[in-house]
Amino acid sequence: MKKLLTGWRALPVTSRIGIGIVAFLGLLAIFGPWLAPYDPTVRSGAPFARPSAEHWLGTDDSGRDLLSLVIVGARPSLLVGVLAAVVATGIGTAVGLAAGYLRGATDTVLMRLVDIIMSLPVVPLTLVIGVLTGPGLWTQAFVIAIALWAPMARELRSQVLSVRERDFIQGLRSMGARNGYVLTQHVLPTVAPLLVPQLVLAVQTAIMLEASLAFLGLGDINTMSWGMILATANQRSAFLTDAWLWWVVPPGALIALTVLGFALAGGAMERSAGLSAQVRSRARKKPQILAQSPGDNVEHRSAAEESAPETLLEISGLSVRYGDTESGVGGCTAVDLRLGRGQILGLVGESGSGKSTVAAAIISLLPGAGTVHEGRIVLAGRNLLELSENERRALRGGQIGLVPQEAQSALNPVQRIGSQLIEAIRGHSTVDKVAARQRVLELLALVGLPAEKFLAYPHQLSGGQRQRVVIAMALAGDPVLLLADEPTSGLDVLVQEEILDLLTKLREQLGLSIIIVTHDLPVVAQVADQVAVMRAGLVVEQGEVCTVFNRPQHPYTQTLLASLPGIEQLQGATP
Ligand code: ADP
Ligand code: MG
């Protein structure tokens, strides 16, 4: 209960309003018949009566109380919406699972079907099926479900495709587990969280579609949903007099309110449970970031300050320019950063903000005309900018490991993984081949790859496995500092998750300090202790992840946080 209350307080106002609206509508749907002042099915006043003390919203053409009609109309409207959404999610899930898991011909056929349905505009599609199946509440729900399942199936399929390649699923399959068992016990639970936002979105769309269908004459004349009230108002020429004011506006407003309510409440789930598949599953692991009361925050900070770990890396006043002069372009300006031992620093910012430049300066690998004009980069007491070229070379892949941006293409496609790793090891120490081989096996185990991948070529590995190989290479020289430039970009959501788990595990096992460069805030939320936000070459804000995420000071950080996938993304997925 207490948890619920804290969770509620952490929600943004808009989400609370959304949940309030949905709860209100739910109550209306359940208790409507008892709340309505009159029986809306029988005549209770003069026809076409204007609002009065007896009939607050007046009456319709046959003298039925409009207020009662609207109240009682909540149930069928919501019922069709929710029912259609549940059925659509059910079909979408089944098709997505089947296509992604079985692949082959099943996949081809199902996905062509999805393509066809998605290429048709939703309203005409529902109309055509509706005309074929005839009017009625149940058929409406069915028709809407038919129109809505396709995008869900597609989304789910791509996730299933990636889950399917995961080691534990492959393991189960190789042990001869039945498809049905693997699907229901392992694949479905893994992808299930992705279904929640889809469902909320579908409810919204379905309620609007119901109104459209009813308005176009495909409603059930015996069940007055809001859409049906609108349709009747139109047929009885409510628009010719000012009757539309109390006959059309209230049900219309309720439909709008419902859609708004679900949209806002859906946003709440996105935020608190932190949706977009990534944000959501990440927030599960580190909920204190998104659901923390201001009080905790202060405590956390002071505790962290007390036990602040020893500084490993300190960058001060670092300015890099591309071009010959100090007035050259790009790079970064007056960057100050500090990283404690065993800590993870997230360096975030949009593309071109200078993140890679900072990383490259640390490891003395500035491309082309990039030059450090000012500043100090002190690693464990040594200013790296004062080292000789030889000393710097020893540092790279030695004390500092780099997982470069576009790391996947760093692997040689025609050389086996094992020998590439051996090269990486022998580049930094003079061990013999046997010892190097042994070390490669250790590294493979460390990054969670089976030993037989030693003989694999890069193309035989999945994207996630290749990323593990690149991380293993960066670890070859036993670094104290790992720089990972966009380590998760270009990977599937669930694989990203695994890579981040791996980095966290390595930090724990090896006591590594890590700088993760990323444009993806949720990545930082999940793994980092500290965050530095960059924009146009400047660090605009930095601090503890909890502090910065809960109370961003700089307007740019606020914008970044506000642009995390929310309602907008849900709506973006509307068919
Ligand atoms: P990020 O990694 O945040 O996307 P970068 O550090 O790659 O940003 O780039 C920062 C700025 O430096 C950008 O304006 C970019 O155009 C410029 N820049 C980066 N690399 C070079 C280069 N090799 N030559 C010239 N300008 C560059
Ligand atoms: Mg970059």
Coordinates of C-alpha atoms and ligand atoms in Angstrom, one line a residue:
M1 CA 0.0 0.0 0.0
K2 CA 2.8 2.4 1.0
K3 CA 4.6 1.4 -2.1
L4 CA 1.6 2.3 -4.2
L5 CA 1.3 5.6 -2.5
T6 CA 4.9 6.5 -3.1
G7 CA 4.6 5.4 -6.7
W8 CA 1.5 7.6 -7.1
R9 CA 3.3 10.6 -5.7
A10 CA 6.2 10.1 -8.1
L11 CA 3.8 10.2 -11.1
P12 CA 3.6 13.4 -13.1
V13 CA 0.3 15.3 -12.6
T14 CA -0.8 14.5 -16.2
S15 CA -0.6 10.8 -15.4
R16 CA -2.5 11.2 -12.2
I17 CA -5.2 13.0 -14.1
G18 CA -5.3 10.2 -16.7
I19 CA -5.6 7.5 -14.1
G20 CA -8.3 9.6 -12.4
I21 CA -10.3 9.9 -15.6
V22 CA -10.0 6.2 -16.4
A23 CA -11.1 5.3 -12.9
F24 CA -14.0 7.7 -13.1
L25 CA -15.1 6.2 -16.4
G26 CA -14.7 2.7 -15.1
L27 CA -17.0 3.5 -12.2
L28 CA -19.5 5.1 -14.6
A29 CA -19.5 1.9 -16.7
I30 CA -20.1 -0.3 -13.7
F31 CA -22.6 1.7 -11.7
G32 CA -24.1 3.7 -14.6
P33 CA -27.5 2.0 -14.5
W34 CA -27.9 2.8 -10.8
L35 CA -26.6 6.4 -11.1
A36 CA -28.9 7.4 -14.0
P37 CA -31.8 9.5 -12.8
Y38 CA -34.2 7.8 -15.3
D39 CA -34.5 4.5 -17.1
P40 CA -33.0 5.6 -20.4
T41 CA -35.0 3.0 -22.4
V42 CA -38.4 4.5 -21.7
R43 CA -40.0 7.8 -22.2
S44 CA -39.7 10.1 -19.2
G45 CA -40.6 13.5 -20.6
A46 CA -41.8 15.4 -23.6
P47 CA -39.8 14.8 -26.8
F48 CA -37.1 17.3 -27.7
A49 CA -37.3 18.9 -24.3
R50 CA -34.6 21.5 -23.5
P51 CA -32.5 21.1 -20.4
S52 CA -34.5 21.7 -17.3
A53 CA -34.4 20.9 -13.6
E54 CA -36.0 17.4 -14.2
H55 CA -33.9 16.7 -17.3
W56 CA -30.5 18.3 -17.0
L57 CA -29.6 17.5 -20.5
G58 CA -33.1 17.6 -21.9
T59 CA -34.7 14.6 -23.8
D60 CA -34.3 13.0 -27.2
D61 CA -36.8 12.6 -30.0
S62 CA -38.8 10.0 -28.1
G63 CA -38.7 11.8 -24.7
R64 CA -35.9 9.7 -23.1
D65 CA -33.7 11.4 -20.6
L66 CA -30.4 12.3 -22.3
L67 CA -28.3 12.5 -19.1
S68 CA -29.4 8.9 -18.3
L69 CA -28.6 7.8 -21.8
V70 CA -25.1 9.3 -21.6
I71 CA -24.4 7.7 -18.2
V72 CA -25.6 4.3 -19.2
G73 CA -23.8 4.6 -22.5
A74 CA -20.5 4.4 -20.7
R75 CA -20.7 0.6 -20.3
P76 CA -21.2 -0.5 -23.9
S77 CA -18.7 2.1 -25.2
L78 CA -15.9 1.0 -22.8
L79 CA -16.8 -2.6 -23.2
V80 CA -16.4 -2.6 -26.9
G81 CA -13.2 -0.6 -26.6
V82 CA -11.6 -2.9 -24.0
L83 CA -12.9 -6.1 -25.5
A84 CA -11.7 -5.2 -29.0
A85 CA -8.3 -4.2 -27.6
V86 CA -7.9 -7.4 -25.7
V87 CA -8.9 -9.5 -28.7
A88 CA -6.6 -7.5 -31.0
T89 CA -3.7 -8.0 -28.5
G90 CA -4.5 -11.7 -28.3
I91 CA -4.4 -12.1 -32.1
G92 CA -1.4 -9.9 -32.4
T93 CA 0.5 -11.8 -29.8
A94 CA -0.4 -15.2 -31.3
V95 CA 0.6 -14.1 -34.8
G96 CA 3.8 -12.3 -33.6
L97 CA 4.9 -15.3 -31.6
A98 CA 4.2 -17.8 -34.4
A99 CA 5.9 -15.7 -37.1
G100 CA 8.9 -14.8 -35.1
Y101 CA 9.4 -18.2 -33.5
L102 CA 8.6 -20.6 -36.3
R103 CA 9.9 -18.4 -39.1
G104 CA 10.1 -19.9 -42.5
A105 CA 6.9 -20.1 -44.5
T106 CA 4.6 -19.4 -41.5
D107 CA 6.5 -16.1 -41.0
T108 CA 6.3 -15.2 -44.7
V109 CA 2.6 -15.8 -45.0
L110 CA 1.7 -14.1 -41.7
M111 CA 3.8 -11.1 -42.3
R112 CA 2.4 -10.6 -45.8
L113 CA -1.0 -10.6 -44.2
V114 CA 0.2 -8.0 -41.7
D115 CA 1.5 -5.9 -44.5
I116 CA -1.8 -6.1 -46.3
I117 CA -3.8 -5.1 -43.3
M118 CA -1.4 -2.4 -42.3
S119 CA -1.5 -0.9 -45.8
L120 CA -5.3 -0.5 -45.6
P121 CA -6.6 2.6 -43.9
V122 CA -8.3 1.5 -40.6
V123 CA -11.7 3.3 -40.8
P124 CA -12.7 2.1 -44.3
L125 CA -11.4 -1.4 -43.4
T126 CA -13.6 -1.6 -40.4
L127 CA -16.5 -0.2 -42.4
V128 CA -16.2 -2.9 -45.1
I129 CA -15.9 -5.7 -42.6
G130 CA -18.7 -4.2 -40.5
V131 CA -21.0 -4.0 -43.5
L132 CA -20.2 -7.7 -44.3
T133 CA -20.8 -8.9 -40.8
G134 CA -23.8 -6.7 -40.0
P135 CA -24.4 -4.4 -37.1
G136 CA -24.1 -5.2 -33.4
L137 CA -21.9 -4.6 -30.4
W138 CA -20.0 -7.9 -30.5
T139 CA -19.4 -7.7 -34.2
Q140 CA -18.2 -4.1 -33.7
A141 CA -15.6 -5.4 -31.2
F142 CA -14.6 -8.2 -33.5
V143 CA -14.3 -5.9 -36.5
I144 CA -12.2 -3.4 -34.6
A145 CA -9.9 -6.1 -33.3
I146 CA -9.4 -7.3 -36.9
A147 CA -8.2 -3.9 -37.9
L148 CA -5.9 -3.4 -34.9
W149 CA -3.9 -6.6 -34.4
A150 CA -1.5 -6.2 -37.3
P151 CA 0.9 -3.6 -36.0
M152 CA 1.1 -5.4 -32.7
A153 CA 2.0 -8.7 -34.4
R154 CA 4.8 -7.0 -36.3
E155 CA 6.2 -5.3 -33.2
L156 CA 6.1 -8.5 -31.3
R157 CA 7.6 -10.6 -34.1
S158 CA 10.8 -8.5 -34.2
Q159 CA 11.2 -8.9 -30.5
V160 CA 10.6 -12.6 -30.6
L161 CA 13.1 -13.0 -33.4
S162 CA 15.7 -11.5 -31.1
V163 CA 14.7 -13.5 -28.0
R164 CA 14.8 -16.6 -30.0
E165 CA 18.5 -16.2 -30.6
R166 CA 19.3 -15.9 -27.0
D167 CA 21.5 -18.6 -25.5
F168 CA 19.0 -19.9 -23.1
I169 CA 16.3 -20.4 -25.7
Q170 CA 18.8 -22.0 -28.1
G171 CA 19.8 -24.2 -25.2
L172 CA 16.2 -25.3 -24.5
R173 CA 15.6 -26.0 -28.2
S174 CA 18.8 -28.0 -28.5
M175 CA 17.6 -30.1 -25.6
G176 CA 14.5 -30.9 -27.6
A177 CA 12.0 -28.8 -25.7
R178 CA 8.7 -28.6 -27.4
N179 CA 7.9 -25.4 -29.2
G180 CA 4.7 -24.9 -27.3
Y181 CA 6.6 -25.1 -24.0
V182 CA 9.4 -22.8 -25.0
L183 CA 7.0 -20.3 -26.4
T184 CA 4.6 -20.1 -23.5
Q185 CA 7.1 -20.6 -20.6
H186 CA 10.1 -18.7 -21.9
V187 CA 9.5 -16.5 -24.9
L188 CA 6.1 -15.1 -24.0
P189 CA 7.1 -14.0 -20.4
T190 CA 10.1 -12.2 -21.9
V191 CA 8.2 -10.2 -24.4
A192 CA 5.0 -9.8 -22.3
P193 CA 5.9 -6.3 -20.9
L194 CA 6.0 -5.0 -24.5
L195 CA 2.3 -5.8 -24.7
V196 CA 1.1 -3.4 -22.1
P197 CA 1.5 -0.1 -24.0
Q198 CA 0.1 -1.8 -27.1
L199 CA -3.0 -2.7 -25.2
V200 CA -3.5 0.8 -23.9
L201 CA -3.1 2.2 -27.3
A202 CA -5.5 -0.2 -28.7
V203 CA -8.2 0.7 -26.2
Q204 CA -8.0 4.3 -27.2
T205 CA -8.2 3.6 -30.9
A206 CA -11.0 1.0 -30.4
I207 CA -13.2 3.5 -28.5
M208 CA -12.8 6.0 -31.3
L209 CA -13.5 3.4 -33.9
E210 CA -16.6 2.2 -32.1
A211 CA -18.0 5.7 -32.2
S212 CA -17.2 6.0 -35.9
L213 CA -18.8 2.7 -36.7
A214 CA -21.9 3.5 -34.6
F215 CA -22.1 6.9 -36.3
L216 CA -21.9 5.3 -39.7
G217 CA -24.9 3.1 -38.8
L218 CA -23.1 -0.1 -37.8
G219 CA -24.0 0.2 -34.1
D220 CA -26.5 -1.9 -32.2
I221 CA -29.8 0.0 -32.0
N222 CA -30.7 -1.7 -28.7
T223 CA -27.4 -0.7 -27.0
M224 CA -27.0 3.0 -26.7
S225 CA -23.3 3.5 -26.7
W226 CA -22.0 7.1 -27.0
G227 CA -21.4 6.5 -30.6
M228 CA -25.0 5.4 -31.0
I229 CA -26.3 8.5 -29.2
L230 CA -24.4 10.6 -31.7
A231 CA -25.7 8.6 -34.6
T232 CA -29.3 9.0 -33.4
A233 CA -28.8 12.7 -32.7
N234 CA -27.6 13.1 -36.3
Q235 CA -30.5 11.0 -37.8
R236 CA -33.1 13.0 -35.8
S237 CA -31.6 16.3 -37.1
A238 CA -30.3 17.5 -33.8
F239 CA -28.0 19.8 -35.8
L240 CA -30.9 21.8 -37.2
T241 CA -31.8 23.3 -33.8
D242 CA -29.6 24.0 -30.9
A243 CA -30.4 20.6 -29.5
W244 CA -26.9 19.5 -30.6
L245 CA -25.6 21.4 -27.6
W246 CA -27.0 18.9 -25.1
W247 CA -27.5 16.0 -27.4
V248 CA -24.2 15.8 -29.2
V249 CA -21.7 17.6 -27.1
P250 CA -21.9 15.5 -23.9
P251 CA -21.4 12.1 -25.5
G252 CA -18.8 13.6 -27.8
A253 CA -17.0 15.1 -24.9
L254 CA -17.0 11.8 -23.0
I255 CA -15.5 10.0 -26.0
A256 CA -12.8 12.7 -26.1
L257 CA -12.3 12.4 -22.4
T258 CA -11.9 8.6 -22.6
V259 CA -9.3 8.8 -25.3
L260 CA -7.5 11.5 -23.3
G261 CA -7.7 9.6 -20.1
F262 CA -6.2 6.4 -21.6
A263 CA -3.5 8.4 -23.4
L264 CA -2.5 10.1 -20.1
A265 CA -2.7 7.0 -18.1
G266 CA -0.7 5.1 -20.7
G267 CA 1.9 7.8 -20.4
A268 CA 1.9 7.1 -16.6
M269 CA 2.7 3.5 -17.3
E270 CA 5.4 4.6 -19.7
R271 CA 7.0 6.8 -17.1
S272 CA 6.6 5.1 -13.8
A273 CA 7.1 1.6 -15.2
G274 CA 9.2 3.7 -17.6
L275 CA 8.1 2.4 -21.0
S276 CA 9.5 2.0 -24.4
A277 CA 10.6 -1.6 -24.0
Q278 CA 14.0 -0.5 -22.8
V279 CA 13.0 2.2 -20.3
R280 CA 10.5 -0.1 -18.8
S281 CA 12.6 -3.1 -18.2
R282 CA 15.5 -0.9 -17.0
A283 CA 13.4 1.0 -14.6
R284 CA 12.3 -2.4 -13.0
K285 CA 15.9 -2.9 -12.0
K286 CA 16.6 0.7 -10.9
P287 CA 13.3 2.1 -9.8
Q288 CA 14.8 4.6 -7.4
I289 CA 15.6 6.8 -10.4
L290 CA 12.2 7.2 -11.6
A291 CA 10.2 6.8 -8.4
Q292 CA 11.9 8.6 -5.7
S293 CA 10.6 11.2 -3.4
P294 CA 12.7 14.4 -3.0
G295 CA 13.5 13.5 0.6
D296 CA 15.3 10.2 -0.4
N297 CA 17.1 12.1 -2.9
V298 CA 18.9 14.4 -0.6
E299 CA 19.8 11.5 1.7
H300 CA 21.1 9.5 -1.2
R301 CA 23.3 12.4 -2.3
S302 CA 24.9 13.0 1.1
A303 CA 25.5 9.3 1.6
A304 CA 27.2 9.2 -1.8
E305 CA 29.3 12.2 -1.0
E306 CA 30.5 10.7 2.2
S307 CA 31.6 7.5 0.6
A308 CA 32.8 9.1 -2.7
P309 CA 35.3 6.7 -4.2
E310 CA 38.8 7.6 -4.9
T311 CA 39.2 9.6 -8.2
L312 CA 40.6 7.6 -11.1
L313 CA 40.2 10.0 -13.9
E314 CA 39.9 13.8 -13.7
I315 CA 39.5 15.9 -16.8
S316 CA 39.7 19.7 -16.4
G317 CA 39.3 22.4 -19.0
L318 CA 39.6 20.1 -21.9
S319 CA 39.2 21.8 -25.3
V320 CA 39.6 20.0 -28.5
R321 CA 39.3 21.5 -32.0
Y322 CA 39.3 20.0 -35.4
G323 CA 41.4 22.1 -37.7
D324 CA 44.7 23.8 -37.3
T325 CA 43.8 26.7 -35.1
E326 CA 42.1 27.2 -31.9
S327 CA 39.2 28.7 -33.8
G328 CA 38.7 25.4 -35.7
V329 CA 35.4 23.6 -35.8
G330 CA 33.6 21.0 -33.6
G331 CA 35.3 19.2 -30.8
C332 CA 34.6 20.1 -27.2
T333 CA 35.2 23.1 -25.0
A334 CA 36.3 23.5 -21.4
V335 CA 35.1 20.0 -20.4
D336 CA 35.5 19.1 -16.7
L337 CA 34.7 15.5 -15.8
R338 CA 35.5 13.3 -12.8
L339 CA 35.3 9.5 -12.5
G340 CA 35.7 7.5 -9.3
R341 CA 37.2 4.1 -9.2
G342 CA 34.6 1.4 -9.8
Q343 CA 32.1 3.9 -11.0
I344 CA 30.2 4.2 -14.2
L345 CA 29.9 7.6 -15.9
G346 CA 27.3 8.1 -18.6
L347 CA 28.3 10.7 -21.1
V348 CA 25.1 11.7 -22.9
G349 CA 24.1 14.2 -25.6
E350 CA 22.8 14.3 -29.1
S351 CA 24.9 13.3 -32.0
G352 CA 27.7 15.8 -32.7
S353 CA 27.8 17.1 -29.1
G354 CA 31.4 16.0 -28.6
K355 CA 31.0 12.8 -26.7
S356 CA 33.3 10.7 -28.9
T357 CA 35.7 13.6 -29.0
V358 CA 36.1 13.5 -25.3
A359 CA 36.5 9.7 -25.3
A360 CA 39.1 9.9 -28.1
A361 CA 41.0 12.6 -26.3
I362 CA 41.3 10.4 -23.2
I363 CA 42.7 7.5 -25.2
S364 CA 44.8 9.8 -27.4
L365 CA 43.1 8.7 -30.5
L366 CA 41.8 12.0 -31.9
P367 CA 41.0 11.5 -35.5
G368 CA 42.7 13.5 -38.3
A369 CA 43.1 17.1 -37.5
G370 CA 41.8 16.9 -33.9
T371 CA 44.1 18.6 -31.4
V372 CA 43.8 19.2 -27.7
H373 CA 44.3 22.9 -27.2
E374 CA 43.9 23.1 -23.5
G375 CA 43.2 21.1 -20.4
R376 CA 44.4 18.2 -18.4
I377 CA 43.4 14.5 -18.4
V378 CA 44.7 13.0 -15.3
L379 CA 44.5 9.2 -15.0
A380 CA 45.6 7.8 -11.6
G381 CA 47.8 10.8 -11.0
R382 CA 49.4 11.0 -14.4
N383 CA 48.5 13.8 -16.9
L384 CA 48.0 11.8 -20.1
L385 CA 48.6 14.8 -22.3
E386 CA 52.2 15.1 -21.1
L387 CA 53.1 11.5 -22.0
S388 CA 55.3 10.6 -24.9
E389 CA 53.8 8.9 -27.9
N390 CA 55.2 5.5 -26.8
E391 CA 53.7 5.8 -23.4
R392 CA 50.4 6.7 -24.9
R393 CA 50.5 3.7 -27.1
A394 CA 51.1 1.5 -24.1
L395 CA 48.1 3.1 -22.5
R396 CA 45.7 2.2 -25.3
G397 CA 44.5 -1.3 -24.8
G398 CA 46.6 -1.4 -21.6
Q399 CA 45.3 0.7 -18.8
I400 CA 42.5 2.0 -21.0
G401 CA 40.3 -0.2 -23.0
L402 CA 38.1 1.1 -25.8
V403 CA 34.9 -0.2 -27.3
P404 CA 34.8 2.0 -30.3
Q405 CA 31.7 3.5 -31.9
E406 CA 30.5 1.2 -34.7
A407 CA 32.4 -1.5 -32.8
Q408 CA 30.9 -4.3 -34.8
S409 CA 32.8 -3.3 -38.0
A410 CA 36.0 -3.2 -36.0
L411 CA 36.2 -7.0 -36.3
N412 CA 38.0 -8.5 -39.2
P413 CA 35.5 -10.5 -41.2
V414 CA 37.9 -13.0 -42.5
Q415 CA 39.7 -13.8 -39.3
R416 CA 38.5 -16.1 -36.6
I417 CA 37.4 -14.5 -33.3
G418 CA 40.0 -16.5 -31.4
S419 CA 43.0 -15.2 -33.4
Q420 CA 41.7 -11.6 -33.3
L421 CA 41.6 -11.8 -29.6
I422 CA 45.1 -13.4 -29.4
E423 CA 46.4 -10.5 -31.5
A424 CA 44.8 -8.1 -29.1
I425 CA 46.5 -9.8 -26.2
R426 CA 49.9 -10.1 -27.7
G427 CA 49.8 -6.5 -28.8
H428 CA 50.2 -5.6 -25.2
S429 CA 52.2 -8.3 -23.5
T430 CA 54.8 -10.8 -24.6
V431 CA 53.0 -13.9 -23.6
D432 CA 53.5 -17.0 -25.7
K433 CA 50.7 -18.5 -27.9
V434 CA 49.6 -21.1 -25.4
A435 CA 49.2 -18.6 -22.6
A436 CA 47.5 -16.2 -25.0
R437 CA 45.1 -18.9 -26.0
Q438 CA 44.3 -19.6 -22.4
R439 CA 43.7 -15.9 -21.8
V440 CA 41.3 -15.8 -24.8
L441 CA 39.2 -18.5 -23.3
E442 CA 39.1 -16.6 -20.0
L443 CA 38.0 -13.5 -21.8
L444 CA 35.3 -15.3 -23.7
A445 CA 34.0 -16.7 -20.5
L446 CA 34.2 -13.3 -18.9
V447 CA 32.0 -11.7 -21.6
G448 CA 29.6 -14.7 -21.5
L449 CA 30.5 -16.3 -24.8
P450 CA 30.9 -20.1 -25.1
A451 CA 34.4 -21.4 -25.7
E452 CA 33.6 -22.8 -29.1
K453 CA 33.1 -19.3 -30.5
F454 CA 36.9 -19.2 -30.5
L455 CA 36.8 -20.8 -34.0
A456 CA 33.8 -18.7 -35.3
Y457 CA 34.0 -16.0 -37.9
P458 CA 32.4 -12.6 -37.1
H459 CA 29.5 -13.3 -39.5
Q460 CA 28.6 -16.4 -37.7
L461 CA 27.8 -14.4 -34.5
S462 CA 24.8 -12.4 -33.7
G463 CA 25.1 -8.6 -33.2
G464 CA 25.1 -9.0 -29.5
Q465 CA 27.7 -11.7 -29.6
R466 CA 30.0 -9.6 -31.8
Q467 CA 29.6 -6.7 -29.3
R468 CA 30.7 -9.1 -26.6
V469 CA 33.8 -10.0 -28.6
V470 CA 34.6 -6.3 -29.0
I471 CA 34.3 -5.9 -25.3
A472 CA 36.5 -8.9 -24.7
M473 CA 39.1 -7.2 -26.9
A474 CA 38.9 -4.0 -24.9
L475 CA 39.5 -6.1 -21.8
A476 CA 42.5 -7.9 -23.2
G477 CA 45.1 -5.6 -21.7
D478 CA 43.5 -5.7 -18.2
P479 CA 42.4 -2.1 -18.2
V480 CA 41.4 0.0 -15.2
L481 CA 39.2 2.2 -17.4
L482 CA 36.9 1.1 -20.1
L483 CA 35.5 3.6 -22.6
A484 CA 32.4 2.3 -24.4
D485 CA 31.3 4.5 -27.2
E486 CA 27.6 3.8 -28.0
P487 CA 27.9 0.2 -26.9
T488 CA 24.2 -0.5 -27.4
S489 CA 23.4 1.3 -30.6
G490 CA 22.3 -0.8 -33.5
L491 CA 21.3 -3.7 -31.2
D492 CA 17.8 -5.0 -30.4
V493 CA 16.3 -3.7 -27.3
L494 CA 16.6 -7.0 -25.4
V495 CA 20.2 -7.5 -26.6
Q496 CA 21.0 -3.9 -25.4
E497 CA 19.8 -5.0 -22.1
E498 CA 22.2 -8.0 -22.0
I499 CA 25.2 -5.8 -23.0
L500 CA 24.4 -3.4 -20.2
D501 CA 24.1 -6.2 -17.8
L502 CA 27.4 -7.5 -18.9
L503 CA 29.1 -4.1 -18.4
T504 CA 27.6 -3.8 -14.9
K505 CA 28.8 -7.3 -14.1
L506 CA 32.3 -6.5 -15.4
R507 CA 32.5 -3.4 -13.2
E508 CA 31.7 -5.6 -10.2
Q509 CA 34.0 -8.5 -11.1
L510 CA 37.0 -6.5 -12.3
G511 CA 36.5 -3.3 -10.3
L512 CA 36.5 -1.5 -13.7
S513 CA 35.6 2.2 -14.0
I514 CA 33.5 2.7 -17.1
I515 CA 32.6 5.7 -19.3
I516 CA 29.6 4.9 -21.4
V517 CA 29.0 7.3 -24.2
T518 CA 25.5 7.2 -25.5
H519 CA 22.7 9.3 -26.9
D520 CA 20.2 7.1 -25.0
L521 CA 19.2 8.4 -21.6
P522 CA 17.6 5.2 -20.4
V523 CA 21.0 3.5 -20.8
V524 CA 22.4 5.9 -18.4
A525 CA 19.5 5.5 -16.0
Q526 CA 20.0 1.8 -15.9
V527 CA 23.7 1.5 -15.4
A528 CA 25.4 4.7 -14.6
D529 CA 26.3 6.3 -11.2
Q530 CA 27.2 9.6 -12.6
V531 CA 26.0 11.4 -15.7
A532 CA 27.4 14.3 -17.7
V533 CA 25.2 15.9 -20.3
M534 CA 26.9 17.3 -23.3
R535 CA 25.6 19.8 -25.8
A536 CA 27.5 21.5 -28.6
G537 CA 30.9 20.6 -27.2
L538 CA 30.0 21.8 -23.6
V539 CA 29.2 19.8 -20.5
V540 CA 26.0 21.5 -19.5
E541 CA 25.2 19.5 -16.4
Q542 CA 26.7 16.7 -14.4
G543 CA 26.2 14.9 -11.2
E544 CA 24.7 11.8 -9.6
V545 CA 22.3 10.1 -11.9
C546 CA 19.5 10.2 -9.3
T547 CA 19.9 13.9 -8.7
V548 CA 20.1 14.9 -12.4
F549 CA 17.2 12.7 -13.5
N550 CA 14.9 13.7 -10.7
R551 CA 15.8 17.3 -10.6
P552 CA 17.5 18.4 -13.8
Q553 CA 18.8 22.0 -13.5
H554 CA 19.8 22.8 -17.1
P555 CA 16.9 23.5 -19.5
Y556 CA 18.6 21.2 -22.1
T557 CA 18.6 18.3 -19.6
Q558 CA 15.0 19.0 -18.9
T559 CA 14.1 18.9 -22.5
L560 CA 16.0 15.6 -23.0
L561 CA 14.2 14.0 -20.1
A562 CA 10.9 15.3 -21.2
S563 CA 11.5 13.8 -24.7
L564 CA 11.8 10.3 -23.3
P565 CA 9.3 8.0 -25.0
G566 CA 5.9 8.8 -23.5
I567 CA 2.5 9.4 -24.8
E568 CA 3.9 10.8 -28.0
Q569 CA 5.5 7.5 -28.8
L570 CA 2.3 5.6 -28.1
Q571 CA 0.5 7.8 -30.5
G572 CA 3.2 7.5 -33.0
A573 CA 2.4 3.8 -33.2
T574 CA -1.2 4.4 -34.0
P575 CA -2.1 2.4 -37.1
Ligands
ADP1 P1 29.4 12.8 -30.7 O1 30.2 11.6 -30.4 O2 28.7 13.4 -29.5 O3 28.3 12.5 -31.8 P2 31.7 14.0 -31.9 O4 32.7 14.0 -30.7 O5 31.9 12.9 -32.9 O6 30.2 14.0 -31.3 O7 31.8 15.3 -32.7 C1 31.8 16.6 -32.0 C2 32.0 17.7 -33.1 O8 33.3 17.5 -33.6 C3 31.0 17.6 -34.2 O9 30.6 19.0 -34.5 C4 31.7 17.0 -35.3 O10 31.3 17.5 -36.5 C5 33.2 17.4 -35.0 N1 34.1 16.4 -35.5 C6 34.1 15.1 -35.0 N2 35.1 14.4 -35.7 C7 35.6 15.2 -36.6 C8 36.7 15.1 -37.5 N3 37.4 14.0 -37.7 N4 37.0 16.2 -38.3 C9 36.3 17.4 -38.1 N5 35.3 17.5 -37.3 C10 35.0 16.5 -36.5
MG2 MG 30.1 9.7 -31.2

